[in-house]
Amino acid sequence: GAVVSQHPSRVICKSGTSVKIECRSLDFQATTMFWYRQFPKKSLMLMATSNEGSKATYEQGVEKDKFLINHASLTLSTLTVTSAHPEDSSFYICSASSVSWDLSYNEQFFGPGTRLTVL
Amino acid sequence: QKEVEQDPGPLSVPEGAIVSLNCTYSNSAFQYFMWYRQYSRKGPELLMYTYSSGNKEDGRFTAQVDKSSKYISLFIRDSQPSDSATYLCAMSRLYTDKLIFGTGTRLQVFP
C-alpha cells in the first residue's frame, strides 16, 4: 500500500517557538493532503485540507495564522505551528489522498503522526 | 448532536471472541463508510470501506452498512491479541475527500 511519512515523530519545544512538521507521500503523488489533530482518547479532528500549489482550506475554528500549511509539491506538505503554546501540545497526523485501486473513491493514507509537546 | 457517534469503550474480550463495533450517524448524505485501526501512538490504517448499504467481508472482518437506520458495524471473528487497538469509523459524502471520524472504540483482546 501507499506509504506516508512524517517528520519528526516527536518534538519538544519551548513556548513561543515555531515548529515545522513535514508530511511526505513516498511512493505516490498526492494532489490533496490533510492535517489532523488528535487529543488523547479522542478522535481525529480535521484542521485543514491542502492542495498542491494552492492555499489550504481551514476548518472552522482553526487559526490559519497559527497553523501555517504549505503544499509545495505533489509529495510534500508542511505544517508550521507558530508561536507554540502548551495548549498546542497534541498528536498531529497528516494523510495523503490517492485514488483507490478500483478507482471507486479517493483513499486517504495516514502518516505515523507527530507528537508535539510545548513546555 | 455529533455527526458520527461511536461508543469509546473500552471493550475487553477474550481471545477467539466475536467482536461487534458500531457507529451511528445523522447525515444521510454520507455514502462512503470506512473502518480504520489505530495502534497506540501510530497513524490510522484502513481496514475496510463500503460504498452505500450492504455487507463486505475480508478475512476475519465484516463491515455492514444500514443506511435506513444510519448505522454501521464492524465484526471481527476469532479475535486475536494483535487486534487490540482503537477502531475508528469514518464517513464521507460523494465527490469529497473529507472524512468525518467517530471518537474510536478501544478494543483489548486478552489471551
Coordinates of C-alpha atoms in Angstrom, one line a residue:
Chain A
G1 CA 0.0 0.0 0.0
A2 CA 0.9 3.7 -0.3
V3 CA 3.3 5.0 2.3
V4 CA 3.1 8.4 4.0
S5 CA 5.9 9.5 6.3
Q6 CA 6.0 12.3 8.9
H7 CA 9.0 14.0 10.4
P8 CA 9.7 14.5 13.2
S9 CA 7.9 11.8 15.0
R10 CA 8.3 13.6 18.3
V11 CA 9.2 17.2 19.1
I12 CA 9.5 19.1 22.4
C13 CA 9.8 22.8 22.2
K14 CA 9.6 25.9 24.4
S15 CA 6.6 28.1 24.5
G16 CA 6.8 30.9 21.9
T17 CA 8.9 29.0 19.3
S18 CA 7.7 27.7 15.9
V19 CA 7.7 24.0 14.9
K20 CA 7.6 22.6 11.4
I21 CA 6.2 19.2 10.7
E22 CA 6.8 17.5 7.3
C23 CA 4.4 15.1 5.6
R24 CA 5.6 13.1 2.5
S25 CA 3.9 10.6 0.3
L26 CA 6.8 8.3 -0.5
D27 CA 5.6 6.2 -3.4
F28 CA 2.7 8.1 -5.0
Q29 CA 1.7 11.7 -5.9
A30 CA -1.0 13.2 -3.7
T31 CA -3.0 16.1 -5.0
T32 CA -4.6 16.5 -1.7
M33 CA -3.2 16.2 1.8
F34 CA -5.0 16.6 5.1
W35 CA -3.8 17.7 8.5
Y36 CA -5.5 16.3 11.7
R37 CA -5.1 16.8 15.3
Q38 CA -5.8 14.2 17.9
F39 CA -6.2 14.6 21.6
P40 CA -5.7 11.6 24.0
K41 CA -8.5 9.1 23.7
K42 CA -10.3 11.4 21.2
S43 CA -11.0 11.2 17.6
L44 CA -9.1 12.8 14.7
M45 CA -10.1 16.4 14.2
L46 CA -9.6 17.7 10.7
M47 CA -7.6 21.0 10.8
A48 CA -7.2 21.8 7.1
T49 CA -7.2 20.4 3.6
S50 CA -4.1 21.2 1.5
N51 CA -3.9 21.1 -2.3
E52 CA -0.7 21.3 -4.2
G53 CA 0.1 24.8 -5.4
S54 CA -2.9 26.5 -3.7
K55 CA -3.8 27.9 -0.3
A56 CA -5.0 25.4 2.3
T57 CA -8.7 25.3 3.3
Y58 CA -9.0 25.5 7.1
E59 CA -11.8 24.1 9.1
Q60 CA -13.9 26.3 11.3
G61 CA -12.2 27.3 14.5
V62 CA -8.7 26.6 13.2
E63 CA -6.4 29.7 13.2
K64 CA -4.8 29.9 9.8
D65 CA -2.1 32.3 11.1
K66 CA -1.1 30.0 13.8
F67 CA -1.1 26.7 11.8
L68 CA 0.6 27.5 8.5
I69 CA 0.3 24.9 5.8
N70 CA 2.4 24.8 2.7
H71 CA 1.9 22.2 -0.1
A72 CA 4.9 22.8 -2.3
S73 CA 4.8 19.7 -4.3
L74 CA 2.7 16.6 -5.0
T75 CA 4.7 14.7 -2.4
L76 CA 5.3 17.2 0.4
S77 CA 3.1 19.3 2.7
T78 CA 4.3 21.1 5.8
L79 CA 2.5 22.3 8.9
T80 CA 4.2 25.0 10.9
V81 CA 2.9 25.7 14.4
T82 CA 3.8 29.3 15.0
S83 CA 4.4 30.8 18.5
A84 CA 3.5 27.5 20.1
H85 CA 1.9 27.4 23.5
P86 CA 1.3 24.5 25.9
E87 CA -2.3 24.1 24.7
D88 CA -1.0 23.3 21.2
S89 CA 0.5 20.1 22.6
S90 CA -1.1 17.3 20.7
F91 CA -0.7 14.5 18.2
Y92 CA -0.7 15.8 14.7
I93 CA -1.4 13.4 11.8
C94 CA -1.3 14.0 8.1
S95 CA -2.9 12.0 5.4
A96 CA -2.4 11.9 1.6
S97 CA -5.2 11.2 -0.8
S98 CA -4.9 8.8 -3.7
V99 CA -7.4 7.1 -6.0
S100 CA -8.2 3.6 -4.7
W101 CA -7.1 0.5 -6.6
D102 CA -10.5 0.0 -8.1
L103 CA -10.8 3.7 -8.9
S104 CA -14.0 3.9 -6.9
Y105 CA -13.0 6.6 -4.4
N106 CA -10.2 8.6 -3.1
E107 CA -8.5 6.7 -0.2
Q108 CA -6.6 8.5 2.5
F109 CA -3.3 7.1 3.6
F110 CA -2.2 8.3 7.0
G111 CA 1.2 9.2 8.3
P112 CA 2.5 7.8 11.7
G113 CA 1.9 11.1 13.4
T114 CA 4.0 13.7 15.2
R115 CA 3.7 14.2 19.0
L116 CA 4.2 17.8 19.9
T117 CA 4.9 18.8 23.4
V118 CA 5.2 22.5 24.2
L119 CA 6.8 23.4 27.6
Chain B
Q1 CA -25.5 16.3 18.1
K2 CA -22.3 15.0 16.6
E3 CA -22.4 13.9 13.0
V4 CA -20.9 10.5 13.9
E5 CA -21.4 8.8 17.3
Q6 CA -19.2 5.9 18.5
D7 CA -19.0 4.2 21.9
P8 CA -15.5 4.9 23.1
G9 CA -15.3 1.7 25.1
P10 CA -13.0 0.3 26.3
L11 CA -14.2 -3.1 25.1
S12 CA -12.4 -6.1 26.6
V13 CA -12.9 -9.6 25.2
P14 CA -11.2 -13.0 25.4
E15 CA -9.2 -14.3 22.5
G16 CA -11.4 -16.1 20.0
A17 CA -14.5 -14.0 20.7
I18 CA -16.6 -12.3 18.1
V19 CA -16.3 -8.5 18.4
S20 CA -19.0 -6.1 17.3
L21 CA -18.1 -2.4 16.8
N22 CA -20.7 0.1 15.9
C23 CA -21.3 3.7 14.8
T24 CA -24.4 5.8 14.2
Y25 CA -24.6 8.9 12.1
S26 CA -27.0 11.7 11.4
N27 CA -26.2 12.9 7.9
S28 CA -28.0 11.0 5.2
A29 CA -25.6 12.4 2.6
F30 CA -22.8 10.1 3.7
Q31 CA -22.1 7.5 1.0
Y32 CA -18.7 6.1 1.9
F33 CA -18.1 4.3 5.1
M34 CA -14.7 3.2 6.4
W35 CA -13.2 1.4 9.4
Y36 CA -9.7 2.3 10.5
R37 CA -7.5 0.6 13.0
Q38 CA -5.1 2.7 15.1
Y39 CA -2.4 1.3 17.3
S40 CA -1.1 3.4 20.2
R41 CA 1.0 6.4 19.0
K42 CA 0.5 5.4 15.3
G43 CA -1.5 6.8 12.4
P44 CA -4.8 5.1 11.4
E45 CA -4.7 2.3 8.8
L46 CA -7.7 1.5 6.6
L47 CA -9.3 -1.9 7.3
M48 CA -12.5 -1.8 5.3
Y49 CA -14.5 0.5 3.2
T50 CA -18.0 0.2 1.9
Y51 CA -19.9 2.3 -0.6
S52 CA -23.6 2.8 0.3
S53 CA -25.5 0.0 2.0
G54 CA -24.6 -3.7 2.2
N55 CA -22.0 -6.1 3.6
K56 CA -18.4 -6.6 2.9
E57 CA -16.1 -9.3 4.1
D58 CA -12.4 -9.5 4.2
G59 CA -10.9 -12.4 6.1
R60 CA -11.9 -12.2 9.8
F61 CA -13.5 -8.8 9.3
T62 CA -17.0 -8.0 8.1
A63 CA -18.4 -4.5 7.6
Q64 CA -22.1 -3.8 7.4
V65 CA -23.9 -0.6 6.5
D66 CA -27.6 0.0 7.1
K67 CA -28.3 3.4 5.6
S68 CA -32.0 3.3 6.5
S69 CA -31.0 3.1 10.2
K70 CA -27.9 5.3 9.7
Y71 CA -25.9 2.5 11.4
I72 CA -22.7 0.8 10.5
S73 CA -20.9 -2.1 12.1
L74 CA -17.6 -3.9 12.0
F75 CA -17.4 -7.5 13.1
I76 CA -14.2 -9.3 14.0
R77 CA -14.3 -13.1 14.2
D78 CA -11.8 -15.2 16.1
S79 CA -10.3 -12.1 17.7
Q80 CA -6.6 -12.1 18.5
P81 CA -4.5 -10.2 21.0
S82 CA -2.9 -8.4 18.0
D83 CA -6.4 -7.0 17.2
S84 CA -6.0 -4.9 20.4
A85 CA -6.2 -1.3 19.1
T86 CA -8.6 1.6 18.7
Y87 CA -11.1 1.2 15.9
L88 CA -12.4 4.4 14.2
C89 CA -15.3 4.6 11.9
A90 CA -15.2 7.3 9.2
M91 CA -17.6 8.6 6.6
S92 CA -17.6 10.9 3.6
R93 CA -20.0 12.3 1.1
L94 CA -19.9 11.9 -2.6
Y95 CA -17.3 13.9 -4.5
T96 CA -15.4 14.9 -1.4
D97 CA -12.2 13.6 0.2
K98 CA -13.2 15.0 3.6
L99 CA -13.6 12.3 6.3
I100 CA -15.7 12.6 9.4
F101 CA -14.5 10.3 12.2
G102 CA -16.1 8.8 15.1
T103 CA -14.4 9.0 18.5
G104 CA -13.0 5.5 18.2
T105 CA -13.6 2.4 20.3
R106 CA -10.7 1.0 22.2
L107 CA -10.6 -2.8 22.0
Q108 CA -8.5 -5.1 24.1
V109 CA -8.3 -8.8 23.4
F110 CA -6.8 -10.8 26.2
P111 CA -5.2 -14.3 25.8

